[in-house]
Amino acid sequence: MAQRDTLRLAAVGDLHCTRHAPGPLQPLFTQVAEQADVLLLCGDLVDYGLPEEARLLGKELAALKLPVLAVLGNHEFESDQTEEVQQILCDAGVVLLDGDAYEVRGVGFAGVKGFGGGFGRAALQPWGEAIIKRFVHEAIDEALKLESALAKLRTPQRIALLHYSPIEATVRGEPPEIFAFLGSSRLEEPLNRYPVEAVFHGHAHHGCLEGQTSGGIPVYNVALPLLRRSFPDRPPFRLLEVPLPTPAELETSISHP
Ligand SMILES: [Fe+2]
Ligand SMILES: [Fe+2]
């Protein structure tokens, strides 16, 4: 029986490209080009959110000649130049997902940065001071953006990209005191409502590689420092092969821009 075609995804986050050194990232991009059809970047693309960092990274990514889909991380906001950083990356061909849906060869992608707030019973609630309510509403807004992106996809296979974690399991290994700043279980709700094939996130450099949502969806922490430590002899990205839709499935999948 003929094997079904697949789309090979390489996922990694937390490149933290500095203005001095895109150099260490070059071997990674070479290996991505050899092994994958699409590169997924899970935020903290640059280190201080500076345009010059984005220009260096953009140059490397443009040379890749692969579709590159990305979400922003908290580091892209550090220098208050987020819009310029985004524009530079878009000009380099990077598809930035901020509550958006995107398709590559009939496989659907939904992405959002996400936010903190904590997990399960320890999740921060919108109660008391206005600033606490704003903090919680930021996470709720990000979850709603993710939900609306997922709702737009009619593809048989869907992949979610985040920077912050939607579950506690993949941040374990970090100090428990900072769990609340590493993700929010509010992001998990849409992932269970609109089932996806896999979820990739970064941000928790000292977390765990894998977990799953309460609905059983695999969640992969692809923070580069974690991958480098965990697999010193392997290319530092998570490779996932997703089956391409059949012609019949393609006909029934309607794109909603
Ligand atoms: Fe990071
Ligand atoms: Fe981060």
Coordinates of C-alpha atoms and ligand atoms in Angstrom, one line a residue:
M1 CA 0.0 0.0 0.0
A2 CA 1.3 3.4 -0.9
Q3 CA 2.4 5.5 2.1
R4 CA 0.5 8.6 2.8
D5 CA 2.3 11.8 2.2
T6 CA 3.3 13.8 5.3
L7 CA 4.2 17.3 6.2
R8 CA 7.4 17.4 8.3
L9 CA 7.3 20.0 11.0
A10 CA 10.3 21.2 12.9
A11 CA 9.4 23.1 16.1
V12 CA 11.6 25.1 18.4
G13 CA 11.2 28.1 20.6
D14 CA 13.4 30.5 22.5
L15 CA 16.0 31.1 19.9
H16 CA 16.8 34.4 21.7
C17 CA 18.8 35.7 18.7
T18 CA 21.1 38.5 19.9
R19 CA 22.5 41.3 17.9
H20 CA 26.0 39.8 18.1
A21 CA 25.3 36.2 17.4
P22 CA 23.0 34.7 14.9
G23 CA 26.0 32.4 14.3
P24 CA 25.2 29.6 16.8
L25 CA 21.8 29.3 15.1
Q26 CA 23.1 28.6 11.7
P27 CA 23.8 24.8 12.2
L28 CA 20.3 24.5 13.6
F29 CA 18.7 26.1 10.5
T30 CA 20.9 23.9 8.2
Q31 CA 19.5 20.8 9.9
V32 CA 15.9 22.1 9.7
A33 CA 16.3 22.6 6.0
E34 CA 17.5 19.1 5.6
Q35 CA 14.8 17.4 7.7
A36 CA 11.6 19.5 7.6
D37 CA 9.1 21.1 5.3
V38 CA 7.9 23.8 7.7
L39 CA 9.6 25.6 10.6
L40 CA 7.5 26.5 13.7
L41 CA 9.0 29.1 16.1
C42 CA 7.4 29.3 19.6
G43 CA 8.3 32.8 20.6
D44 CA 11.3 34.6 22.2
L45 CA 12.7 34.8 18.7
V46 CA 15.0 37.6 19.7
D47 CA 16.6 38.4 23.0
Y48 CA 15.8 42.0 23.9
G49 CA 13.1 42.8 21.4
L50 CA 15.5 44.9 19.3
P51 CA 15.1 45.6 15.6
E52 CA 18.7 44.8 14.9
E53 CA 18.3 41.4 16.5
A54 CA 15.2 40.8 14.3
R55 CA 17.1 41.9 11.2
L56 CA 19.9 39.3 11.8
L57 CA 17.3 36.6 12.5
G58 CA 15.2 37.6 9.5
K59 CA 18.2 37.3 7.2
E60 CA 18.9 33.7 8.4
L61 CA 15.2 32.7 8.1
A62 CA 14.8 34.2 4.7
A63 CA 17.7 32.0 3.5
L64 CA 16.0 28.9 4.7
K65 CA 13.5 28.8 1.8
L66 CA 10.9 27.1 4.0
P67 CA 7.6 28.3 5.3
V68 CA 8.3 29.7 8.8
L69 CA 5.4 30.2 11.1
A70 CA 5.9 31.9 14.5
V71 CA 4.3 33.4 17.6
L72 CA 5.8 36.1 19.6
G73 CA 7.2 35.6 23.1
N74 CA 7.6 38.0 26.1
H75 CA 11.1 39.0 24.9
E76 CA 9.8 40.6 21.8
F77 CA 8.1 43.2 24.0
E78 CA 11.1 44.1 26.2
S79 CA 12.3 47.2 24.3
D80 CA 8.9 48.6 23.3
Q81 CA 9.7 48.1 19.7
T82 CA 7.5 45.2 19.1
E83 CA 5.8 46.6 16.0
E84 CA 9.1 47.2 14.2
V85 CA 10.4 43.8 15.2
Q86 CA 7.2 42.2 13.8
Q87 CA 7.5 44.2 10.5
I88 CA 11.1 43.1 10.0
L89 CA 10.2 39.4 10.5
C90 CA 7.2 39.7 8.3
D91 CA 9.3 41.3 5.5
A92 CA 11.7 38.3 5.9
G93 CA 8.8 36.0 5.1
V94 CA 7.9 34.9 8.6
V95 CA 4.2 34.3 9.1
L96 CA 3.4 35.7 12.6
L97 CA 0.3 34.1 14.2
D98 CA -1.4 36.3 16.8
G99 CA -4.8 34.7 17.1
D100 CA -4.6 33.8 13.4
A101 CA -5.1 30.6 11.4
Y102 CA -2.9 29.6 8.5
E103 CA -2.7 26.6 6.2
V104 CA 0.3 24.8 4.6
R105 CA -0.7 22.1 2.1
G106 CA -4.0 21.5 3.8
V107 CA -2.6 21.3 7.4
G108 CA -4.0 24.0 9.7
F109 CA -2.0 26.0 12.2
A110 CA -3.4 28.3 14.9
G111 CA -1.0 30.4 17.0
V112 CA -1.0 32.9 19.9
K113 CA 1.6 34.1 22.4
G114 CA -0.5 33.2 25.4
F115 CA 0.1 34.6 28.9
G116 CA 0.7 33.6 32.5
G117 CA -1.7 33.2 35.5
G118 CA -1.0 29.6 36.7
F119 CA -2.6 26.3 36.4
G120 CA -5.6 24.4 37.8
R121 CA -6.7 25.2 41.3
A122 CA -3.7 27.6 41.7
A123 CA -4.8 29.7 38.7
L124 CA -5.1 33.4 39.5
Q125 CA -8.7 34.6 39.6
P126 CA -10.0 38.0 38.5
W127 CA -10.8 39.3 42.0
G128 CA -9.8 42.3 44.0
E129 CA -7.4 45.0 42.6
A130 CA -7.9 46.2 39.1
I131 CA -4.4 45.2 38.2
I132 CA -5.0 41.6 39.1
K133 CA -8.2 41.6 37.0
R134 CA -6.2 43.1 34.1
F135 CA -3.6 40.3 34.5
V136 CA -6.2 37.6 34.4
H137 CA -8.1 39.2 31.5
E138 CA -4.9 39.2 29.4
A139 CA -4.8 35.4 29.7
I140 CA -8.5 35.1 29.0
D141 CA -8.1 37.4 25.9
E142 CA -5.2 35.2 24.6
A143 CA -7.3 32.1 25.2
L144 CA -10.2 33.6 23.2
K145 CA -7.8 34.6 20.4
L146 CA -6.6 31.0 20.3
E147 CA -10.1 29.7 20.2
S148 CA -11.2 31.9 17.4
A149 CA -8.1 30.9 15.3
L150 CA -8.9 27.2 15.9
A151 CA -12.5 27.8 15.0
K152 CA -11.5 29.1 11.6
L153 CA -9.6 26.0 10.6
R154 CA -11.6 23.3 8.7
T155 CA -8.5 21.2 8.0
P156 CA -8.5 17.5 9.1
Q157 CA -5.2 18.2 11.0
R158 CA -4.6 21.2 13.2
I159 CA -1.5 22.2 15.1
A160 CA -1.3 24.9 17.9
L161 CA 1.6 27.2 18.5
L162 CA 2.1 29.0 21.8
H163 CA 4.8 30.7 23.7
Y164 CA 3.4 30.2 27.2
S165 CA 2.4 26.7 28.4
P166 CA -1.2 25.6 28.5
I167 CA -0.5 22.9 31.1
E168 CA 1.5 22.5 34.2
A169 CA 3.2 19.2 33.2
T170 CA 5.6 20.8 30.7
V171 CA 6.8 23.6 33.1
R172 CA 7.7 21.1 35.9
G173 CA 11.4 21.4 36.5
E174 CA 11.2 25.1 36.9
P175 CA 10.9 26.5 40.5
P176 CA 7.2 26.1 41.5
E177 CA 7.2 29.7 42.7
I178 CA 7.3 30.9 39.0
F179 CA 4.8 28.4 37.5
A180 CA 2.2 31.2 37.4
F181 CA 4.5 33.2 35.1
L182 CA 5.1 30.3 32.7
G183 CA 1.6 29.7 31.5
S184 CA -2.1 29.4 32.1
S185 CA -4.6 26.6 32.0
R186 CA -7.0 29.0 30.5
L187 CA -5.1 28.3 27.2
E188 CA -5.9 24.6 27.6
E189 CA -9.7 25.0 27.3
P190 CA -9.8 25.8 23.6
L191 CA -7.3 23.1 22.9
N192 CA -9.8 20.5 24.3
R193 CA -12.8 22.1 22.6
Y194 CA -11.1 22.2 19.1
P195 CA -9.0 19.1 19.2
V196 CA -5.5 19.5 17.7
E197 CA -2.9 17.0 16.7
A198 CA -0.2 18.6 18.8
V199 CA 0.6 21.7 20.8
F200 CA 4.1 23.3 20.8
H201 CA 5.2 25.9 23.3
G202 CA 8.4 27.4 24.7
H203 CA 9.2 29.9 27.5
A204 CA 9.9 27.2 30.3
H205 CA 13.6 26.7 29.6
H206 CA 14.0 24.3 32.5
G207 CA 10.6 22.5 32.1
C208 CA 9.7 19.1 30.8
L209 CA 9.7 18.0 27.2
E210 CA 6.2 16.4 27.0
G211 CA 2.8 16.4 28.6
Q212 CA -0.8 16.3 27.5
T213 CA -3.9 18.2 28.0
S214 CA -6.8 16.8 30.1
G215 CA -8.3 15.8 26.7
G216 CA -5.2 13.7 25.9
I217 CA -3.6 16.1 23.3
P218 CA 0.2 15.9 23.3
V219 CA 1.9 19.1 24.4
Y220 CA 5.6 19.6 23.6
N221 CA 7.9 22.1 25.3
V222 CA 10.4 23.0 22.5
A223 CA 12.4 25.7 24.3
L224 CA 15.8 25.5 22.7
P225 CA 17.8 25.4 25.9
L226 CA 15.7 22.4 27.1
L227 CA 16.1 20.6 23.8
R228 CA 19.9 21.2 23.7
R229 CA 20.2 19.8 27.3
S230 CA 17.9 16.9 26.7
F231 CA 19.3 15.8 23.3
P232 CA 23.0 16.8 23.2
D233 CA 23.6 14.5 20.2
R234 CA 20.5 15.4 18.2
P235 CA 19.4 18.4 16.3
P236 CA 17.7 20.7 18.8
F237 CA 14.2 20.8 17.4
R238 CA 11.1 18.6 17.7
L239 CA 10.3 16.9 14.5
L240 CA 6.7 15.8 13.9
E241 CA 5.2 14.3 10.7
V242 CA 1.6 15.1 10.0
P243 CA -0.4 13.3 7.4
L244 CA -1.4 15.5 4.4
P245 CA -5.1 15.5 3.7
T246 CA -6.4 13.2 1.0
P247 CA -8.0 14.8 -2.1
A248 CA -11.4 14.0 -0.7
E249 CA -10.6 15.6 2.6
L250 CA -9.2 18.6 0.8
E251 CA -12.4 19.1 -1.1
T252 CA -14.4 19.2 2.1
S253 CA -12.0 21.5 3.9
I254 CA -13.1 25.1 3.3
S255 CA -10.7 27.9 4.1
H256 CA -12.0 30.8 6.1
P257 CA -9.6 33.7 5.8
Ligands
FE1 FE 12.8 32.2 26.5
FE2 FE 9.7 33.6 27.3

